[in-house]
mmCIF file of C-alpha atoms in Angstrom:
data_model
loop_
_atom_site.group_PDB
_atom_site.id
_atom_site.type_symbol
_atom_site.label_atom_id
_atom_site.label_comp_id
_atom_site.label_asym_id
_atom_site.label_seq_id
_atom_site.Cartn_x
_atom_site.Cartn_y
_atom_site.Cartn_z
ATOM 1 C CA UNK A 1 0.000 0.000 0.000
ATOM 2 C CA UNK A 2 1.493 3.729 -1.114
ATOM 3 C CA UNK A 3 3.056 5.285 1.849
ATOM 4 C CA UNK A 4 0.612 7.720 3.886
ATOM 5 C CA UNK A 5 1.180 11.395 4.306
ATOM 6 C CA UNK A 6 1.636 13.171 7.600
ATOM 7 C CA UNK A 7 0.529 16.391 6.192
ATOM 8 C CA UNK A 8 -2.948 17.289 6.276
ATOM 9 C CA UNK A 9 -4.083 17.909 2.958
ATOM 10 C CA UNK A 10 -7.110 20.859 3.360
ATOM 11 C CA UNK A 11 -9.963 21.195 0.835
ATOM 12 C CA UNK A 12 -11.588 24.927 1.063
ATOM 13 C CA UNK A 13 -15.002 25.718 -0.587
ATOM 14 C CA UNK A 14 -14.839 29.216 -1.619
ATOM 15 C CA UNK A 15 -17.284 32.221 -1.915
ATOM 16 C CA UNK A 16 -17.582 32.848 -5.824
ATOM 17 C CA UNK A 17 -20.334 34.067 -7.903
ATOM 18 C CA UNK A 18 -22.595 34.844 -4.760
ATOM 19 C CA UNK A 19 -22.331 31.834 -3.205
ATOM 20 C CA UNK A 20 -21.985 31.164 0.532
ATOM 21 C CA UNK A 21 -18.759 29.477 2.411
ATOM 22 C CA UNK A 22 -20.927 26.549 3.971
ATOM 23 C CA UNK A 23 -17.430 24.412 5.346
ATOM 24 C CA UNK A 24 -14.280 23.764 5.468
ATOM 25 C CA UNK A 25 -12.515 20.450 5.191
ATOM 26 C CA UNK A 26 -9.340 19.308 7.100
ATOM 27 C CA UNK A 27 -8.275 16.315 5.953
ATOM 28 C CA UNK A 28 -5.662 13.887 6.172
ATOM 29 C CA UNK A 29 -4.106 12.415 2.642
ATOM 30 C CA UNK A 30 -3.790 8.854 2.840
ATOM 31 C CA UNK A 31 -1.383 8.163 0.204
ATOM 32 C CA UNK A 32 1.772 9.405 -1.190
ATOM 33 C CA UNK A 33 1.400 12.833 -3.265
ATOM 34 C CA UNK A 34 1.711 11.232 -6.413
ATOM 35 C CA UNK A 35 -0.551 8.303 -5.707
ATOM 36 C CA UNK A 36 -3.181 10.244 -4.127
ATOM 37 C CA UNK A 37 -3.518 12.284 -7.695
ATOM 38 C CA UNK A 38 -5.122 8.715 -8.771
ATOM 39 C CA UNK A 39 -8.399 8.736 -6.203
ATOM 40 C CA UNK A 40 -8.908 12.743 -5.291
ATOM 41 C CA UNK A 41 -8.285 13.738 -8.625
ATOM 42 C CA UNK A 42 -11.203 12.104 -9.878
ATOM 43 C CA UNK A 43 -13.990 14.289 -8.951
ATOM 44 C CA UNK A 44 -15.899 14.030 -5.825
ATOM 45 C CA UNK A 45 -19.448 15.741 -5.472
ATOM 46 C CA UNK A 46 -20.359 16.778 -1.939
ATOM 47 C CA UNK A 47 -23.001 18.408 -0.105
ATOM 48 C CA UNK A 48 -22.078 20.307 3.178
ATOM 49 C CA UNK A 49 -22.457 18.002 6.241
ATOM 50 C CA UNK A 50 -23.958 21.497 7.506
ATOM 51 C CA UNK A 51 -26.836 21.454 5.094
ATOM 52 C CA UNK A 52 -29.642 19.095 5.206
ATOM 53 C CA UNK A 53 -29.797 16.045 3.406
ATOM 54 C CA UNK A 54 -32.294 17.192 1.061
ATOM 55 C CA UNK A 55 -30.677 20.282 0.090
ATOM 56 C CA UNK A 56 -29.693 20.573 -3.609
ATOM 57 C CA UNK A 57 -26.533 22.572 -2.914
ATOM 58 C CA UNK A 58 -23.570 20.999 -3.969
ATOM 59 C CA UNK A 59 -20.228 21.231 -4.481
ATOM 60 C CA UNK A 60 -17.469 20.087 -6.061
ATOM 61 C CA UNK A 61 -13.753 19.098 -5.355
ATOM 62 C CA UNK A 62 -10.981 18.350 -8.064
ATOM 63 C CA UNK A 63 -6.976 17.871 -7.861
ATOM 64 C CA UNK A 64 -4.767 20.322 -9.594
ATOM 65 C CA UNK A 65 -2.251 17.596 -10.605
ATOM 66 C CA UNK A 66 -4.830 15.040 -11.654
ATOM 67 C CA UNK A 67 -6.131 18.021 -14.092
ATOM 68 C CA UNK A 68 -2.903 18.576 -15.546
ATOM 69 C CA UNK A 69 -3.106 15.608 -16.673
ATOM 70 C CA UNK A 70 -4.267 14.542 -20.155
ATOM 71 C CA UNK A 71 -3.641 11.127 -19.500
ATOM 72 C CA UNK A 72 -6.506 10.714 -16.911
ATOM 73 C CA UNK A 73 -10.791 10.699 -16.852
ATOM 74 C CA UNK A 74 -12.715 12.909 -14.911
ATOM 75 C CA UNK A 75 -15.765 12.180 -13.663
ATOM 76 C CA UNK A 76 -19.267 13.495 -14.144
ATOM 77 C CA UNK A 77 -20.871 16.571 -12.736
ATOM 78 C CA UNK A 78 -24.712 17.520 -12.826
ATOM 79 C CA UNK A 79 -26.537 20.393 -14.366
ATOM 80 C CA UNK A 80 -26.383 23.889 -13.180
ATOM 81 C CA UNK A 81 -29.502 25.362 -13.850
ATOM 82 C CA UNK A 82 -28.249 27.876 -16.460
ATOM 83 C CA UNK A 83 -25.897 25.852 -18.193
ATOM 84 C CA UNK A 84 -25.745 22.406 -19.670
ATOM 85 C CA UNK A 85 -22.000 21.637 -20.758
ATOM 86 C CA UNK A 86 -20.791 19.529 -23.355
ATOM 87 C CA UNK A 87 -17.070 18.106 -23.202
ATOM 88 C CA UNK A 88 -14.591 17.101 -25.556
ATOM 89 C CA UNK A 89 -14.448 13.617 -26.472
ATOM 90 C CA UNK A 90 -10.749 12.746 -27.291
ATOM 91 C CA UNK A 91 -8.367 9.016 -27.346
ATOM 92 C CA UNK A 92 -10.410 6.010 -26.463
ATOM 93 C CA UNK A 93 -13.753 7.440 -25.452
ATOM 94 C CA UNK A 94 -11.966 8.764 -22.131
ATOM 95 C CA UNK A 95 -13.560 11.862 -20.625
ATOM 96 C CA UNK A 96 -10.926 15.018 -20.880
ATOM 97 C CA UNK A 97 -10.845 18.364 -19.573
ATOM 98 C CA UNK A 98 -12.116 20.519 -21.581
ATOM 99 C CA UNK A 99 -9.709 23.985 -20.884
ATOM 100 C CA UNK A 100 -6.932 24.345 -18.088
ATOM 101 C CA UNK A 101 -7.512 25.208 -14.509
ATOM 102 C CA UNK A 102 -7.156 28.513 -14.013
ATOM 103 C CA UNK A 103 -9.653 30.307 -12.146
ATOM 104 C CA UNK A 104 -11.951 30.060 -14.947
ATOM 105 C CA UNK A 105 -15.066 28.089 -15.939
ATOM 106 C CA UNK A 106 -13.858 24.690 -17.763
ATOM 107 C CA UNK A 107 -16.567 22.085 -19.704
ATOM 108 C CA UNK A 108 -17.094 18.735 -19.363
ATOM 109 C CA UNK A 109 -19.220 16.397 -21.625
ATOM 110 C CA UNK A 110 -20.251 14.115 -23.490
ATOM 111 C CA UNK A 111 -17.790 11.689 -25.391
ATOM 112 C CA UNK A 112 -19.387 8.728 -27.556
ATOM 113 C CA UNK A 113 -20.817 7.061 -24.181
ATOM 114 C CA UNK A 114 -24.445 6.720 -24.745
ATOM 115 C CA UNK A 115 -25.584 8.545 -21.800
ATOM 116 C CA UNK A 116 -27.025 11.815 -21.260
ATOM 117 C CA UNK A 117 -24.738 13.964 -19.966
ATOM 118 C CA UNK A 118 -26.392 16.702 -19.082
ATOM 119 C CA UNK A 119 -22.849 18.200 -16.831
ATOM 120 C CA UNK A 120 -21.898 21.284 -14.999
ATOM 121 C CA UNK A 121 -19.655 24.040 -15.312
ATOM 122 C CA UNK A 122 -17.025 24.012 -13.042
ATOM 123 C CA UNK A 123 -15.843 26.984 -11.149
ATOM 124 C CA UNK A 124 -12.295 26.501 -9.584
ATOM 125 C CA UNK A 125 -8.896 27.471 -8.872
ATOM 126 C CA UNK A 126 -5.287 26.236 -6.538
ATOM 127 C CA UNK A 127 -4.031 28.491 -4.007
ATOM 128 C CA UNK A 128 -0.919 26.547 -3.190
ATOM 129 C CA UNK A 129 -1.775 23.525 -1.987
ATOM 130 C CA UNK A 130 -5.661 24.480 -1.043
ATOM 131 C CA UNK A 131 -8.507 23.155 -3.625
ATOM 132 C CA UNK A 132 -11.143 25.569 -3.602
ATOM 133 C CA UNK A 133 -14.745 24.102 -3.924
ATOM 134 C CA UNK A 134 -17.685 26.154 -6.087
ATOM 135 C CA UNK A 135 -20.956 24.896 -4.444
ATOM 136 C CA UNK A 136 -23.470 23.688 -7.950
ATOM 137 C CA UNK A 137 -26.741 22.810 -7.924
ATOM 138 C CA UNK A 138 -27.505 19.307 -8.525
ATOM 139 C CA UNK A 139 -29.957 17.968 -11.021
ATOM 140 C CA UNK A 140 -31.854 15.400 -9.540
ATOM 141 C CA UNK A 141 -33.424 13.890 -12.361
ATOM 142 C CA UNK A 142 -29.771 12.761 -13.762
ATOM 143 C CA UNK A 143 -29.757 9.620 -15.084
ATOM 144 C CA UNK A 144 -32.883 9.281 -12.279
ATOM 145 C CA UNK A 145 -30.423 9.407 -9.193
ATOM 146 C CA UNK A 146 -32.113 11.119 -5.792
ATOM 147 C CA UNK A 147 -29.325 14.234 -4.948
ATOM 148 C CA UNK A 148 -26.009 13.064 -3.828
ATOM 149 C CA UNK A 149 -24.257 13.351 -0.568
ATOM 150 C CA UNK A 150 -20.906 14.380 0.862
ATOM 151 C CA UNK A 151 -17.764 13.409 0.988
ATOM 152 C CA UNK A 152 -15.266 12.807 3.085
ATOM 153 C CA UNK A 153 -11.446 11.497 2.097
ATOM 154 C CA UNK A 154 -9.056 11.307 4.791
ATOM 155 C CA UNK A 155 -7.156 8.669 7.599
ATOM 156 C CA UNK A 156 -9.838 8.678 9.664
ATOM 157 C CA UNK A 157 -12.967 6.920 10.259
ATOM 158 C CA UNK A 158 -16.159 9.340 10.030
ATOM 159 C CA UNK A 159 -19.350 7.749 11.027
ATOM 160 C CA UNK A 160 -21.828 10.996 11.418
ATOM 161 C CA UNK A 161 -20.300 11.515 7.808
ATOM 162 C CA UNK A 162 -21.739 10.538 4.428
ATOM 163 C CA UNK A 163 -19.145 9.514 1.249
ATOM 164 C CA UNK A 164 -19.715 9.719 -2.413
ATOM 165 C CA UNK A 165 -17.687 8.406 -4.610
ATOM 166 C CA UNK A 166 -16.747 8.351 -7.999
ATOM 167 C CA UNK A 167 -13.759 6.250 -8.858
ATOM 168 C CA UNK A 168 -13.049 5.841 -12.201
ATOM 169 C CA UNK A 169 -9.858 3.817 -13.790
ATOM 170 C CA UNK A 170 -8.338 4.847 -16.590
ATOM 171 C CA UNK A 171 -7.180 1.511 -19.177
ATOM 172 C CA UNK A 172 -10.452 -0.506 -18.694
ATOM 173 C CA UNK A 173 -9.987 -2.227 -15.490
ATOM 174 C CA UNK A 174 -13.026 -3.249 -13.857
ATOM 175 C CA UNK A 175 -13.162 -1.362 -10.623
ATOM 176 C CA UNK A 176 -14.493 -3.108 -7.336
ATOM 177 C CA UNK A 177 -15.260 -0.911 -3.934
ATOM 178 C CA UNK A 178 -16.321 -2.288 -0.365
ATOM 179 C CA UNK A 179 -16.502 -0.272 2.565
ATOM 180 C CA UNK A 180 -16.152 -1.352 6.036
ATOM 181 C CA UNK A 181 -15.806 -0.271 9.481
ATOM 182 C CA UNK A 182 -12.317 -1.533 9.987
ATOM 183 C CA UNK A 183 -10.989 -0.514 7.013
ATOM 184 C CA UNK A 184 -13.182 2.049 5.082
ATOM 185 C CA UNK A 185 -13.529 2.525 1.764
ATOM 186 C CA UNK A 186 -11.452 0.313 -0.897
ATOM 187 C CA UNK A 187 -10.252 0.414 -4.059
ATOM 188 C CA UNK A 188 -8.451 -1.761 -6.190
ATOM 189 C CA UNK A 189 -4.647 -1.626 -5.909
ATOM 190 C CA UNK A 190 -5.146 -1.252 -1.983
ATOM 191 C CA UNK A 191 -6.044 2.584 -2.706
ATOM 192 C CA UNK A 192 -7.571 3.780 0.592
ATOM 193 C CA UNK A 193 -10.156 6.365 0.795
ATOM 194 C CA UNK A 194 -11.350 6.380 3.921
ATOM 195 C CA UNK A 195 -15.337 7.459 4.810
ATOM 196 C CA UNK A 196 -18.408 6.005 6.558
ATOM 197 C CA UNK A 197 -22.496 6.657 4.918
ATOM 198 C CA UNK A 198 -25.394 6.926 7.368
ATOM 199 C CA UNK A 199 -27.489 7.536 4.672
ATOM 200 C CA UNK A 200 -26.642 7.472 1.039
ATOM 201 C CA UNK A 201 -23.945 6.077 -1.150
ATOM 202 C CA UNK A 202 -23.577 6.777 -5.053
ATOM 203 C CA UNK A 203 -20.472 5.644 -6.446
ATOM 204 C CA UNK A 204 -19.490 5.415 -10.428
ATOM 205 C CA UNK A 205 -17.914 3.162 -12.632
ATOM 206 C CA UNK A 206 -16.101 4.122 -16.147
ATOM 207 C CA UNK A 207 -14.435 1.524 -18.362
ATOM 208 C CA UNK A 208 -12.919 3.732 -21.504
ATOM 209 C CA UNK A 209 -14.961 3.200 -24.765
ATOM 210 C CA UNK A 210 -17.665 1.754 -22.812
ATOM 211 C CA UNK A 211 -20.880 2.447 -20.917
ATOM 212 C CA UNK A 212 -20.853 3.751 -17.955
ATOM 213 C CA UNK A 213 -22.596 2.227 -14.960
ATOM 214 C CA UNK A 214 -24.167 3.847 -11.940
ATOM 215 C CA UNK A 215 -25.525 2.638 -8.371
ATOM 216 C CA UNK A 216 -27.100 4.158 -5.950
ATOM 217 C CA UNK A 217 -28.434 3.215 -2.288
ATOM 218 C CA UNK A 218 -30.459 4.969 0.137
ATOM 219 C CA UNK A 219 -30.517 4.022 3.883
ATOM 220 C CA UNK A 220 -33.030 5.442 6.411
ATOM 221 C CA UNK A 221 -32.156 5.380 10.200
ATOM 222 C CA UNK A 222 -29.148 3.890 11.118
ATOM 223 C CA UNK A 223 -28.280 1.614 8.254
ATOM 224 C CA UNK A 224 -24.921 0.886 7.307
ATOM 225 C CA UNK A 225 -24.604 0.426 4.374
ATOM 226 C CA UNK A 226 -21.282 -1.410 2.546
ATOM 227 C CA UNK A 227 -21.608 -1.413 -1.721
ATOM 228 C CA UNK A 228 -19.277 -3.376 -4.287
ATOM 229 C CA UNK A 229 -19.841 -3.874 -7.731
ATOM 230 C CA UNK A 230 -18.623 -4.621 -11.174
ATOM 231 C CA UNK A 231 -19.654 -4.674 -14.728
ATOM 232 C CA UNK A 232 -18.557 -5.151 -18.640
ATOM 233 C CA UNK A 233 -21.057 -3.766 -20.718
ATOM 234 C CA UNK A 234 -19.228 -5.765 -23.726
ATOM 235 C CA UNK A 235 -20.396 -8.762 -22.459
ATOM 236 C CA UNK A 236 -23.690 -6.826 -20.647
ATOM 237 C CA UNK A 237 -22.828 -8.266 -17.258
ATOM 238 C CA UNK A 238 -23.207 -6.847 -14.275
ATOM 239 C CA UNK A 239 -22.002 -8.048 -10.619
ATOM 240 C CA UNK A 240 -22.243 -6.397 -7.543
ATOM 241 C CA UNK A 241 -22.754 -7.185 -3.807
ATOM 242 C CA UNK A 242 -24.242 -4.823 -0.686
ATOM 243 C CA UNK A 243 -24.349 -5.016 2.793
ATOM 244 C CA UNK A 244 -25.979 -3.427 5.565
ATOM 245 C CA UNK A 245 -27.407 -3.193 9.039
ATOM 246 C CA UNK A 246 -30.958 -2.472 10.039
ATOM 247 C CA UNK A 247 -34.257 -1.271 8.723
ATOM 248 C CA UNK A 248 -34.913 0.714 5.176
ATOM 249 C CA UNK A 249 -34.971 0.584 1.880
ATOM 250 C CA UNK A 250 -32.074 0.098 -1.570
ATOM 251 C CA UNK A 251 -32.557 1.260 -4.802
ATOM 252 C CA UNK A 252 -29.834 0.282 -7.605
ATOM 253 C CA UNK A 253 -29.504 2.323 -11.055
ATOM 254 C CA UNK A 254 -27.378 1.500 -13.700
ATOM 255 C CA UNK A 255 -27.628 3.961 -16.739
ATOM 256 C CA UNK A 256 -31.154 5.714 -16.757
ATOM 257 C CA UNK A 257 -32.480 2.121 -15.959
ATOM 258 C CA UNK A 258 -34.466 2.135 -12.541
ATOM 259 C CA UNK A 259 -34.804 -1.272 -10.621
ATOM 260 C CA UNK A 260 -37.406 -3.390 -11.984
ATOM 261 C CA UNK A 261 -38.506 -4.834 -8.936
ATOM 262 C CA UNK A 262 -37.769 -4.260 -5.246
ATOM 263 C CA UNK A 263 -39.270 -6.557 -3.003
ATOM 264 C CA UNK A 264 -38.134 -6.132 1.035
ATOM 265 C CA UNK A 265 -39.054 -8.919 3.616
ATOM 266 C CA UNK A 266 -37.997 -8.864 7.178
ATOM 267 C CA UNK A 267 -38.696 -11.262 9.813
ATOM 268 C CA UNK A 268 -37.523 -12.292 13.314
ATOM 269 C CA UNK A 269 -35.057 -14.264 12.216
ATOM 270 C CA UNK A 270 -34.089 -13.185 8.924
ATOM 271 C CA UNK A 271 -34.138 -10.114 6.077
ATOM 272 C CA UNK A 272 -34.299 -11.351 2.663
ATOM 273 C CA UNK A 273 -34.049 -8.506 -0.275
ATOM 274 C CA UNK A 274 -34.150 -8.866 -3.714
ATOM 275 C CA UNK A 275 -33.713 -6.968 -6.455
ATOM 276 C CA UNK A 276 -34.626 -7.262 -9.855
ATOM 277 C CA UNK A 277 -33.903 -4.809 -12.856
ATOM 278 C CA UNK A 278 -32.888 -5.405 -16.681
ATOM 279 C CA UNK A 279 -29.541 -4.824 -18.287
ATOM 280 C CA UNK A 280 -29.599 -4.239 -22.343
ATOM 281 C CA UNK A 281 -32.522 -6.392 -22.352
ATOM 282 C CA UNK A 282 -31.204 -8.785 -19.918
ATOM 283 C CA UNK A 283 -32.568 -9.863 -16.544
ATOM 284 C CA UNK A 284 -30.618 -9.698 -13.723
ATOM 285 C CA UNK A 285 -31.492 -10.280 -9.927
ATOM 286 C CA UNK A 286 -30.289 -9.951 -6.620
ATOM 287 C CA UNK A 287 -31.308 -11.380 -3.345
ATOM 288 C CA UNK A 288 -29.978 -10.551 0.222
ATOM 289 C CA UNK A 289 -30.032 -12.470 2.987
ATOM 290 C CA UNK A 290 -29.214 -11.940 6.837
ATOM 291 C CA UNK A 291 -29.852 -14.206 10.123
ATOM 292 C CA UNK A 292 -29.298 -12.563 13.414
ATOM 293 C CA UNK A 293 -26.096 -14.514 13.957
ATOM 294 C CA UNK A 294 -24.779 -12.645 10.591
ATOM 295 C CA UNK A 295 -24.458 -8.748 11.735
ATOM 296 C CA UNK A 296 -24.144 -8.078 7.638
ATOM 297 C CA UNK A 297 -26.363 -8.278 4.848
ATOM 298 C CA UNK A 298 -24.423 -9.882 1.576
ATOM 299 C CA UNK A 299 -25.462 -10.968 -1.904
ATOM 300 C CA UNK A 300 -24.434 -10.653 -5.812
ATOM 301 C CA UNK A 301 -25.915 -9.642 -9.176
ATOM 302 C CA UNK A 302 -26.514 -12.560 -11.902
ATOM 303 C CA UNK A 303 -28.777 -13.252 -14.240
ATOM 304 C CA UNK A 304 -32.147 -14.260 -12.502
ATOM 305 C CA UNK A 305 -33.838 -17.203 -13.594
#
């Protein structure tokens, strides 16, 4: 695993174009400078721990040496009310940026992916070793997701604090991501981003020149909630497990597809959940099963019979 830094690493949102300072982050990089440009550089979109979970203010965090990069995907961002972006689609379907950082707006968009991205613009700019964050409005009807919570990236573990994620690999490897108590979030090649979710978890998935593939889960209470998952849209499979503790409800895009079927049983002795939705015209099913011996909730995606 890459070395970890002692240095706190701090993420600012800033007041620009009339919007409010809602917090600061402190945070604690978890790799080595050069290997942390790999997760944080991929975009993260956050809402304020300070705001309500509802709220559609949003913001937006990106890494100065990821973006100087032309060798690396960004992720997606969601509409701003006056603006829908389009990006510039260049290599092998790979998501680029779309003008420098430098203080001044910069597109994103749509490459040949068949999805509608419907993005931001970004408002952002370095001041040394600071990332300043421009809270956006998030579009909730994007690709049929509920608005997205914050995030947290750091050493330590945050339960009172939600994580998104989007973690997308450059050269097609399919990405897995678990996240635990012990250990927190997980990517492949023992990348460590550390975070907890009390109540929602969306995380992304890009393989270049194919589709991309989006879940999302929403707890209520005190779920915990732990979410893996792969897919190859060459060979329209998808795989994925969750896990979690106590009483709600889990709903599971991919694309603009919505689940097909939810069904939720609980008993005294055992919560059985299954899901059912259809991929490219194909059937797929998951089912969920805990005892009270088990404290976690596990299952996997395949085609349902």
């Amino acid at each position: 695993m890459p070395a970890m830094q002692d240095e706190p690493t701090q993420f600012r949102m800033v007041e620009q174009a009339g919007l409010k300072i809602v917090k600061t982050f402190d945070m604690t990089s978890v790799v080595s400078e050069r290997a942390s440009s790999t997760i944080i550089g991929h975009k993260r979109v956050a809402e304020s721990p300070t705001l309500p979970i509802s709220s559609s203010t949003h913001v937006v965090m990106v890494d100065e040496t990821e973006l100087a990069k032309e060798d690396r995907s960004l992720a997606f961002k969601r509409t701003y009310p006056e603006l829908i972006c389009e990006s510039v689609a260049r290599g092998s379907g790979a998501q680029r940026i779309a003008s420098a950082l430098s203080g001044e707006q910069f597109r994103f968009a749509r490459d040949e992916i068949n999805v509608p991205w419907r993005c931001a613009a970004v408002s952002a700019h370095i001041q040394q070793s600071a990332v300043n964050l421009t809270a956006l409005k998030a579009d909730a009807d994007f690709l049929g997701l509920l608005p997205i919570s914050p995030v947290v990236i750091g050493a330590e573990w945050k339960p009172d604090i939600e994580i998104v994620n989007s973690f997308f690999r450059p050269g097609g490897d399919l990405g897995f991501l678990s996240l635990d108590s012990s250990r927190g979030l997980v990517g492949e090649d023992s990348h460590l981003v550390v975070g907890s979710v009390v109540a929602r978890f969306v995380g992304t998935k890009m393989v270049l020149g194919q589709r991309i593939g989006v879940i999302s889960f929403e707890a209520v209470g005190e779920r915990f909630i732990t979410a893996g998952y792969e897919f190859d849209s060459r060979q329209n499979m998808v795989t994925g497990s969750v896990s979690f503790k106590g009483a709600g409800w889990i709903e599971w895009n991919l694309l603009a597809n919505r689940p097909h079927a939810i069904q939720y049983i609980e008993s005294a002795t055992e919560v059985i959940t299954t899901i059912a939705m259809e991929w490219n015209g194909r059937p797929l099913a998951c089912r969920i099963a805990s005892s009270e011996s088990s404290s976690v909730l596990s299952g996997a995606w395949s085609p349902s019979k």
